[in-house]
PDB file of C-alpha atoms in Angstrom:
ATOM      1  CA  ASN A 572      -0.131  -0.554  -0.276  1.00 50.00           C
ATOM      2  CA  TYR A 573       1.677   3.311  -1.033  1.00 59.00           C
ATOM      3  CA  GLY A 574      -0.603   5.740   0.054  1.00 60.00           C
ATOM      4  CA  ALA A 575      -3.137   7.988  -1.787  1.00 67.00           C
ATOM      5  CA  PRO A 576      -1.395   9.655  -4.778  1.00 67.00           C
ATOM      6  CA  PRO A 577       0.069  12.963  -5.306  1.00 71.00           C
ATOM      7  CA  ALA A 578      -2.085  15.965  -5.979  1.00 72.00           C
ATOM      8  CA  GLY A 579      -2.346  16.930  -9.349  1.00 80.00           C
ATOM      9  CA  ARG A 580      -1.446  20.194 -10.759  1.00 79.00           C
ATOM     10  CA  ALA A 581      -4.411  22.136 -10.221  1.00 80.00           C
ATOM     11  CA  GLU A 582      -5.010  21.185  -6.782  1.00 87.00           C
ATOM     12  CA  VAL A 583      -0.804  22.118  -5.906  1.00 86.00           C
ATOM     13  CA  MET A 584      -1.829  25.451  -7.849  1.00 82.00           C
ATOM     14  CA  ALA A 585      -4.539  26.337  -5.662  1.00 87.00           C
ATOM     15  CA  LEU A 586      -2.798  25.705  -2.429  1.00 88.00           C
ATOM     16  CA  LEU A 587       0.182  27.590  -3.544  1.00 84.00           C
ATOM     17  CA  LEU A 588      -2.061  30.554  -4.637  1.00 79.00           C
ATOM     18  CA  LYS A 589      -4.303  30.299  -1.245  1.00 85.00           C
ATOM     19  CA  GLU A 590      -0.969  30.212   0.704  1.00 85.00           C
ATOM     20  CA  TYR A 591       0.603  33.894  -0.646  1.00 78.00           C
ATOM     21  CA  GLN A 592      -2.585  34.661  -0.305  1.00 81.00           C
ATOM     22  CA  GLN A 593      -2.648  33.967   3.222  1.00 83.00           C
ATOM     23  CA  LYS A 594       0.857  35.277   3.085  1.00 80.00           C
ATOM     24  CA  ILE A 595       0.948  38.817   1.286  1.00 78.00           C
ATOM     25  CA  GLY A 596      -2.542  39.594   0.639  1.00 76.00           C
ATOM     26  CA  PRO A 597      -4.600  39.876  -2.683  1.00 75.00           C
ATOM     27  CA  GLU A 598      -1.686  42.057  -4.784  1.00 82.00           C
ATOM     28  CA  ARG A 599       2.508  41.687  -4.384  1.00 86.00           C
ATOM     29  CA  LYS A 600       4.182  44.612  -4.644  1.00 90.00           C
ATOM     30  CA  LEU A 601       4.690  46.663  -7.366  1.00 94.00           C
ATOM     31  CA  VAL A 602       7.509  48.474  -8.399  1.00 96.00           C
ATOM     32  CA  ARG A 603       8.231  50.693 -12.049  1.00 96.00           C
ATOM     33  CA  SER A 604      11.705  50.842 -13.952  1.00 96.00           C
ATOM     34  CA  LEU A 605      11.804  53.325 -16.617  1.00 94.00           C
ATOM     35  CA  GLY A 606      13.733  51.981 -20.003  1.00 94.00           C
ATOM     36  CA  THR A 607      15.504  53.870 -22.123  1.00 97.00           C
ATOM     37  CA  PRO A 608      13.649  56.672 -24.281  1.00 97.00           C
ATOM     38  CA  ILE A 609      14.263  55.895 -28.373  1.00 97.00           C
ATOM     39  CA  PRO A 610      15.239  58.999 -30.633  1.00 97.00           C
ATOM     40  CA  SER A 611      11.560  60.032 -32.206  1.00 96.00           C
ATOM     41  CA  THR A 612      13.080  59.509 -35.757  1.00 96.00           C
ATOM     42  CA  VAL A 613      13.792  56.063 -35.298  1.00 97.00           C
ATOM     43  CA  LEU A 614      10.829  55.208 -33.242  1.00 97.00           C
ATOM     44  CA  GLU A 615       8.837  56.609 -36.400  1.00 97.00           C
ATOM     45  CA  SER A 616      11.066  54.295 -38.788  1.00 97.00           C
ATOM     46  CA  VAL A 617      10.427  51.137 -36.569  1.00 98.00           C
ATOM     47  CA  ARG A 618       6.699  52.491 -35.985  1.00 97.00           C
ATOM     48  CA  THR A 619       6.155  52.162 -39.854  1.00 97.00           C
ATOM     49  CA  GLU A 620       7.824  49.309 -40.390  1.00 97.00           C
ATOM     50  CA  LEU A 621       5.681  47.380 -37.871  1.00 97.00           C
ATOM     51  CA  GLU A 622       2.315  48.968 -39.532  1.00 96.00           C
ATOM     52  CA  ALA A 623       3.129  47.615 -42.634  1.00 95.00           C
ATOM     53  CA  TRP A 624       4.513  43.899 -41.641  1.00 95.00           C
ATOM     54  CA  SER A 625       0.770  44.024 -39.861  1.00 94.00           C
ATOM     55  CA  ASP A 626      -0.547  44.990 -43.372  1.00 92.00           C
ATOM     56  CA  ARG A 627       1.123  41.850 -45.010  1.00 89.00           C
ATOM     57  CA  TYR A 628       0.422  39.077 -42.590  1.00 85.00           C
ATOM     58  CA  ASP A 629      -3.386  38.903 -42.304  1.00 78.00           C
ATOM     59  CA  LYS A 630      -2.668  36.160 -39.622  1.00 77.00           C
ATOM     60  CA  PHE A 631       0.407  35.223 -38.221  1.00 75.00           C
ATOM     61  CA  GLN A 632       0.774  33.281 -34.554  1.00 76.00           C
ATOM     62  CA  GLU A 633       3.763  31.258 -34.098  1.00 73.00           C
ATOM     63  CA  ARG A 634       3.271  31.154 -30.370  1.00 77.00           C
ATOM     64  CA  PRO A 635      -0.018  30.362 -30.000  1.00 74.00           C
ATOM     65  CA  MET A 636       0.491  29.987 -26.064  1.00 76.00           C
ATOM     66  CA  ILE A 637       1.111  33.498 -26.383  1.00 80.00           C
ATOM     67  CA  ARG A 638      -2.392  35.734 -25.843  1.00 84.00           C
ATOM     68  CA  ALA A 639      -1.718  37.720 -29.292  1.00 86.00           C
ATOM     69  CA  SER A 640      -3.145  38.617 -32.414  1.00 87.00           C
ATOM     70  CA  LYS A 641       0.020  38.295 -34.153  1.00 92.00           C
ATOM     71  CA  TYR A 642       3.251  37.185 -33.280  1.00 92.00           C
ATOM     72  CA  MET A 643       5.998  36.348 -35.229  1.00 92.00           C
ATOM     73  CA  VAL A 644       9.519  35.262 -34.809  1.00 91.00           C
ATOM     74  CA  LEU A 645      12.624  36.517 -36.459  1.00 93.00           C
ATOM     75  CA  ARG A 646      15.975  34.280 -36.398  1.00 89.00           C
ATOM     76  CA  SER A 647      19.353  36.251 -37.824  1.00 87.00           C
ATOM     77  CA  PRO A 648      20.341  34.737 -40.657  1.00 75.00           C
ATOM     78  CA  THR A 649      24.122  34.064 -38.553  1.00 73.00           C
ATOM     79  CA  GLU A 650      21.604  31.535 -36.411  1.00 69.00           C
ATOM     80  CA  ALA A 651      19.598  30.339 -39.261  1.00 61.00           C
ATOM     81  CA  GLU A 652      22.669  29.692 -41.214  1.00 63.00           C
ATOM     82  CA  GLU A 653      23.933  27.642 -38.422  1.00 64.00           C
ATOM     83  CA  LYS A 654      20.979  25.660 -38.068  1.00 60.00           C
ATOM     84  CA  MET A 655      20.773  24.983 -41.309  1.00 55.00           C
ATOM     85  CA  ILE A 656      24.166  23.702 -41.943  1.00 54.00           C
ATOM     86  CA  LYS A 657      24.240  21.528 -38.972  1.00 61.00           C
ATOM     87  CA  LEU A 658      20.523  19.682 -39.450  1.00 55.00           C
ATOM     88  CA  GLY A 659      20.082  20.798 -42.995  1.00 60.00           C
ATOM     89  CA  SER A 660      16.117  21.515 -41.998  1.00 66.00           C
ATOM     90  CA  ARG A 661      12.947  22.598 -43.965  1.00 69.00           C
ATOM     91  CA  ARG A 662      12.531  24.513 -40.502  1.00 68.00           C
ATOM     92  CA  ALA A 663      16.019  26.664 -41.027  1.00 70.00           C
ATOM     93  CA  HIS A 664      15.195  26.969 -44.783  1.00 73.00           C
ATOM     94  CA  SER A 665      11.970  28.868 -43.820  1.00 78.00           C
ATOM     95  CA  ALA A 666      13.905  31.256 -40.925  1.00 78.00           C
ATOM     96  CA  ILE A 667      15.836  32.364 -43.635  1.00 81.00           C
ATOM     97  CA  ARG A 668      13.153  33.045 -46.303  1.00 83.00           C
ATOM     98  CA  LYS A 669      10.760  34.844 -43.840  1.00 86.00           C
ATOM     99  CA  TYR A 670      14.272  37.489 -42.629  1.00 86.00           C
ATOM    100  CA  GLN A 671      14.632  37.865 -46.120  1.00 87.00           C
ATOM    101  CA  GLN A 672      10.965  38.630 -46.616  1.00 89.00           C
ATOM    102  CA  ASN A 673      11.188  41.853 -43.367  1.00 93.00           C
ATOM    103  CA  LEU A 674      14.949  42.608 -44.140  1.00 93.00           C
ATOM    104  CA  SER A 675      13.615  46.551 -43.451  1.00 96.00           C
ATOM    105  CA  LEU A 676      11.998  45.438 -40.381  1.00 97.00           C
ATOM    106  CA  TRP A 677      15.349  43.791 -38.586  1.00 97.00           C
ATOM    107  CA  ALA A 678      16.829  46.774 -39.606  1.00 96.00           C
ATOM    108  CA  ALA A 679      14.356  49.416 -38.239  1.00 98.00           C
ATOM    109  CA  ALA A 680      14.513  47.375 -35.156  1.00 98.00           C
ATOM    110  CA  LYS A 681      18.253  47.070 -35.681  1.00 97.00           C
ATOM    111  CA  ALA A 682      18.676  50.690 -35.610  1.00 98.00           C
ATOM    112  CA  ALA A 683      16.722  51.234 -32.621  1.00 98.00           C
ATOM    113  CA  MET A 684      18.356  48.945 -30.037  1.00 98.00           C
ATOM    114  CA  ALA A 685      21.693  50.843 -31.260  1.00 98.00           C
ATOM    115  CA  THR A 686      20.607  53.826 -30.098  1.00 98.00           C
ATOM    116  CA  VAL A 687      21.073  51.755 -26.403  1.00 97.00           C
ATOM    117  CA  ASP A 688      23.249  49.144 -26.812  1.00 98.00           C
ATOM    118  CA  LYS A 689      25.055  48.776 -30.037  1.00 97.00           C
ATOM    119  CA  ASP A 690      27.187  45.842 -28.230  1.00 97.00           C
ATOM    120  CA  PHE A 691      23.675  44.186 -28.419  1.00 97.00           C
ATOM    121  CA  ALA A 692      22.523  45.253 -31.620  1.00 97.00           C
ATOM    122  CA  ASP A 693      25.173  43.238 -33.462  1.00 95.00           C
ATOM    123  CA  ALA A 694      24.491  40.422 -31.009  1.00 94.00           C
ATOM    124  CA  PHE A 695      20.685  39.961 -30.817  1.00 95.00           C
ATOM    125  CA  THR A 696      19.490  36.522 -32.496  1.00 93.00           C
ATOM    126  CA  GLY A 697      15.860  36.913 -32.265  1.00 94.00           C
ATOM    127  CA  LEU A 698      13.558  39.199 -32.793  1.00 96.00           C
ATOM    128  CA  ALA A 699      10.251  38.587 -31.597  1.00 95.00           C
ATOM    129  CA  VAL A 700       7.161  41.151 -33.197  1.00 96.00           C
ATOM    130  CA  THR A 701       4.139  41.018 -32.292  1.00 95.00           C
ATOM    131  CA  LYS A 702      -0.025  42.894 -31.958  1.00 95.00           C
ATOM    132  CA  GLY A 703      -2.105  42.656 -29.476  1.00 94.00           C
ATOM    133  CA  PHE A 704       0.479  40.907 -26.755  1.00 93.00           C
ATOM    134  CA  VAL A 705      -1.780  40.376 -23.553  1.00 92.00           C
ATOM    135  CA  GLY A 706      -0.375  39.150 -20.297  1.00 85.00           C
ATOM    136  CA  SER A 707       0.653  35.469 -21.104  1.00 82.00           C
ATOM    137  CA  PRO A 708       3.116  35.042 -17.564  1.00 88.00           C
ATOM    138  CA  HIS A 709       6.054  32.890 -18.940  1.00 90.00           C
ATOM    139  CA  ILE A 710       9.932  32.297 -18.773  1.00 92.00           C
ATOM    140  CA  ASP A 711      12.204  32.248 -21.334  1.00 92.00           C
ATOM    141  CA  THR A 712      13.476  28.591 -21.946  1.00 91.00           C
ATOM    142  CA  THR A 713      15.881  29.502 -24.441  1.00 90.00           C
ATOM    143  CA  ASN A 714      17.975  32.435 -24.096  1.00 93.00           C
ATOM    144  CA  ILE A 715      20.954  32.325 -22.593  1.00 92.00           C
ATOM    145  CA  GLY A 716      20.672  36.295 -20.973  1.00 96.00           C
ATOM    146  CA  PRO A 717      18.356  39.149 -20.437  1.00 97.00           C
ATOM    147  CA  PHE A 718      15.985  40.168 -23.429  1.00 98.00           C
ATOM    148  CA  TYR A 719      15.389  44.058 -24.378  1.00 98.00           C
ATOM    149  CA  GLY A 720      11.879  44.710 -25.222  1.00 98.00           C
ATOM    150  CA  LEU A 721      10.615  48.160 -27.373  1.00 98.00           C
ATOM    151  CA  SER A 722       6.640  48.621 -27.803  1.00 98.00           C
ATOM    152  CA  ILE A 723       4.712  51.295 -29.876  1.00 97.00           C
ATOM    153  CA  GLY A 724       1.433  52.169 -30.080  1.00 97.00           C
ATOM    154  CA  ASP A 725      -1.595  54.148 -28.943  1.00 97.00           C
ATOM    155  CA  PHE A 726      -1.711  52.763 -25.383  1.00 97.00           C
ATOM    156  CA  SER A 727      -2.111  54.613 -22.200  1.00 96.00           C
ATOM    157  CA  ASP A 728       1.873  56.279 -20.845  1.00 92.00           C
ATOM    158  CA  GLY A 729       2.135  54.234 -18.056  1.00 92.00           C
ATOM    159  CA  THR A 730       0.594  50.864 -19.330  1.00 96.00           C
ATOM    160  CA  GLY A 731       1.324  47.787 -20.907  1.00 96.00           C
ATOM    161  CA  GLY A 732       5.145  47.851 -20.078  1.00 96.00           C
ATOM    162  CA  VAL A 733       6.858  44.676 -18.955  1.00 97.00           C
ATOM    163  CA  ARG A 734       6.148  43.149 -15.918  1.00 97.00           C
ATOM    164  CA  VAL A 735       8.870  40.708 -14.134  1.00 97.00           C
ATOM    165  CA  GLU A 736       9.288  39.202 -10.483  1.00 95.00           C
ATOM    166  CA  LEU A 737      11.765  39.893  -8.997  1.00 95.00           C
ATOM    167  CA  ASP A 738      11.299  37.967  -5.888  1.00 91.00           C
ATOM    168  CA  PRO A 739       8.311  35.856  -4.226  1.00 85.00           C
ATOM    169  CA  VAL A 740       6.347  39.263  -3.180  1.00 87.00           C
ATOM    170  CA  THR A 741       7.809  42.023  -5.259  1.00 93.00           C
ATOM    171  CA  VAL A 742       6.985  42.916  -9.358  1.00 95.00           C
ATOM    172  CA  CYS A 743       8.460  45.424 -11.215  1.00 97.00           C
ATOM    173  CA  GLU A 744       7.079  46.836 -14.207  1.00 97.00           C
ATOM    174  CA  VAL A 745       9.470  48.271 -16.908  1.00 97.00           C
ATOM    175  CA  ASN A 746       8.244  50.846 -19.206  1.00 97.00           C
ATOM    176  CA  THR A 747       8.759  50.297 -22.865  1.00 97.00           C
ATOM    177  CA  LYS A 748       6.485  52.673 -24.510  1.00 98.00           C
ATOM    178  CA  ASN A 749       8.775  54.261 -27.008  1.00 98.00           C
ATOM    179  CA  ARG A 750      11.418  52.774 -25.036  1.00 97.00           C
ATOM    180  CA  LEU A 751      13.731  49.707 -25.101  1.00 98.00           C
ATOM    181  CA  GLY A 752      14.169  48.109 -21.650  1.00 97.00           C
ATOM    182  CA  ARG A 753      16.550  45.324 -20.194  1.00 98.00           C
ATOM    183  CA  ILE A 754      15.072  41.962 -18.534  1.00 98.00           C
ATOM    184  CA  ASP A 755      16.087  38.678 -17.850  1.00 97.00           C
ATOM    185  CA  GLY A 756      13.283  37.103 -19.287  1.00 96.00           C
ATOM    186  CA  ARG A 757      14.474  33.720 -17.303  1.00 96.00           C
ATOM    187  CA  PHE A 758      12.292  35.538 -14.467  1.00 96.00           C
ATOM    188  CA  PRO A 759       8.495  34.826 -14.966  1.00 95.00           C
ATOM    189  CA  HIS A 760       7.185  38.201 -17.009  1.00 95.00           C
ATOM    190  CA  PHE A 761       4.210  39.642 -18.612  1.00 95.00           C
ATOM    191  CA  VAL A 762       2.675  42.447 -20.541  1.00 96.00           C
ATOM    192  CA  ALA A 763       0.848  44.845 -18.189  1.00 96.00           C
ATOM    193  CA  PRO A 764      -2.823  45.584 -18.452  1.00 95.00           C
ATOM    194  CA  TYR A 765      -3.538  48.682 -20.815  1.00 96.00           C
ATOM    195  CA  ASP A 766      -6.538  49.488 -22.850  1.00 96.00           C
ATOM    196  CA  GLU A 767      -6.514  46.087 -25.062  1.00 94.00           C
ATOM    197  CA  GLY A 768      -8.828  48.471 -27.524  1.00 95.00           C
ATOM    198  CA  LYS A 769      -6.025  50.230 -28.359  1.00 97.00           C
ATOM    199  CA  THR A 770      -2.844  49.091 -30.603  1.00 97.00           C
ATOM    200  CA  ARG A 771      -0.049  47.667 -29.220  1.00 97.00           C
ATOM    201  CA  TYR A 772       3.131  46.356 -31.249  1.00 97.00           C
ATOM    202  CA  SER A 773       6.179  44.829 -29.310  1.00 97.00           C
ATOM    203  CA  LEU A 774       9.782  43.645 -30.531  1.00 98.00           C
ATOM    204  CA  ILE A 775      11.376  41.483 -28.260  1.00 97.00           C
ATOM    205  CA  PHE A 776      15.517  41.437 -28.980  1.00 98.00           C
ATOM    206  CA  TYR A 777      16.582  38.091 -27.818  1.00 96.00           C
ATOM    207  CA  LEU A 778      20.081  36.093 -27.275  1.00 94.00           C
ATOM    208  CA  THR A 779      19.765  32.029 -28.459  1.00 90.00           C
ATOM    209  CA  GLU A 780      23.732  30.848 -29.293  1.00 85.00           C
ATOM    210  CA  GLY A 781      26.302  31.378 -27.435  1.00 87.00           C
ATOM    211  CA  GLU A 782      27.696  31.307 -23.546  1.00 91.00           C
ATOM    212  CA  ILE A 783      25.023  31.199 -21.215  1.00 94.00           C
ATOM    213  CA  GLN A 784      24.883  33.968 -19.193  1.00 95.00           C
ATOM    214  CA  ALA A 785      24.515  33.654 -15.486  1.00 95.00           C
ATOM    215  CA  LYS A 786      21.523  34.579 -13.906  1.00 94.00           C
ATOM    216  CA  THR A 787      22.383  37.839 -11.541  1.00 95.00           C
ATOM    217  CA  THR A 788      18.564  40.577 -11.621  1.00 95.00           C
ATOM    218  CA  ALA A 789      15.763  40.258 -13.109  1.00 96.00           C
ATOM    219  CA  VAL A 790      15.761  44.192 -14.052  1.00 97.00           C
ATOM    220  CA  PHE A 791      18.821  45.986 -15.537  1.00 96.00           C
ATOM    221  CA  GLY A 792      18.366  49.738 -14.318  1.00 91.00           C
ATOM    222  CA  ASP A 793      16.775  51.609 -11.515  1.00 92.00           C
ATOM    223  CA  ILE A 794      14.224  50.974  -9.463  1.00 93.00           C
ATOM    224  CA  ILE A 795      11.624  53.617  -8.806  1.00 91.00           C
ATOM    225  CA  ASP A 796       9.774  52.066  -5.018  1.00 83.00           C
ATOM    226  CA  TYR A 797       6.503  53.639  -5.035  1.00 62.00           C
TER     227      TYR A 797
END
């Protein structure tokens, strides 16, 4: 007799959430961090490319577990070519073709990144392009280090940033509207609430190739404690 079977995932999660509420109450502490503003001329180029991208694809959702109206991943040509050489896969050929179809978008995104971190602009291997990204708590299991996030649209200032767990009881919201914020996505993170009737595009610049970087902090930048 081995006793009763272990609790299922849903039961364990319910017990964990109940314990959280007893310990910290209904809300976790929220602090904020400001990303780095992008020059308006560079930002306008990115906006134009994102609108053109959205017009090109009536429907495009490569990550169905993420709540977004459109979600596309672009791979750097170096990463795609390396995978094609190693694996000879159709997916690698598809990645190169997709990159070529969105070359001007990649170039505009890279130019924006170069205004904040030129080294990362030369190094990032993946670019997630989204429209209508909402909530969706997750961790990035294939990233080797922190990412940069940028969001553009007519949603209100102070909303729609990226929230990331600093610790079990504290969440930091990084303002990414017209700004680039650096976050380690290997910590749980999600899109902060905003008016979903408004337009919100986002670009996530990340690394999946190279030496794994140590996890140190969830947010890079000054934290404002309200």
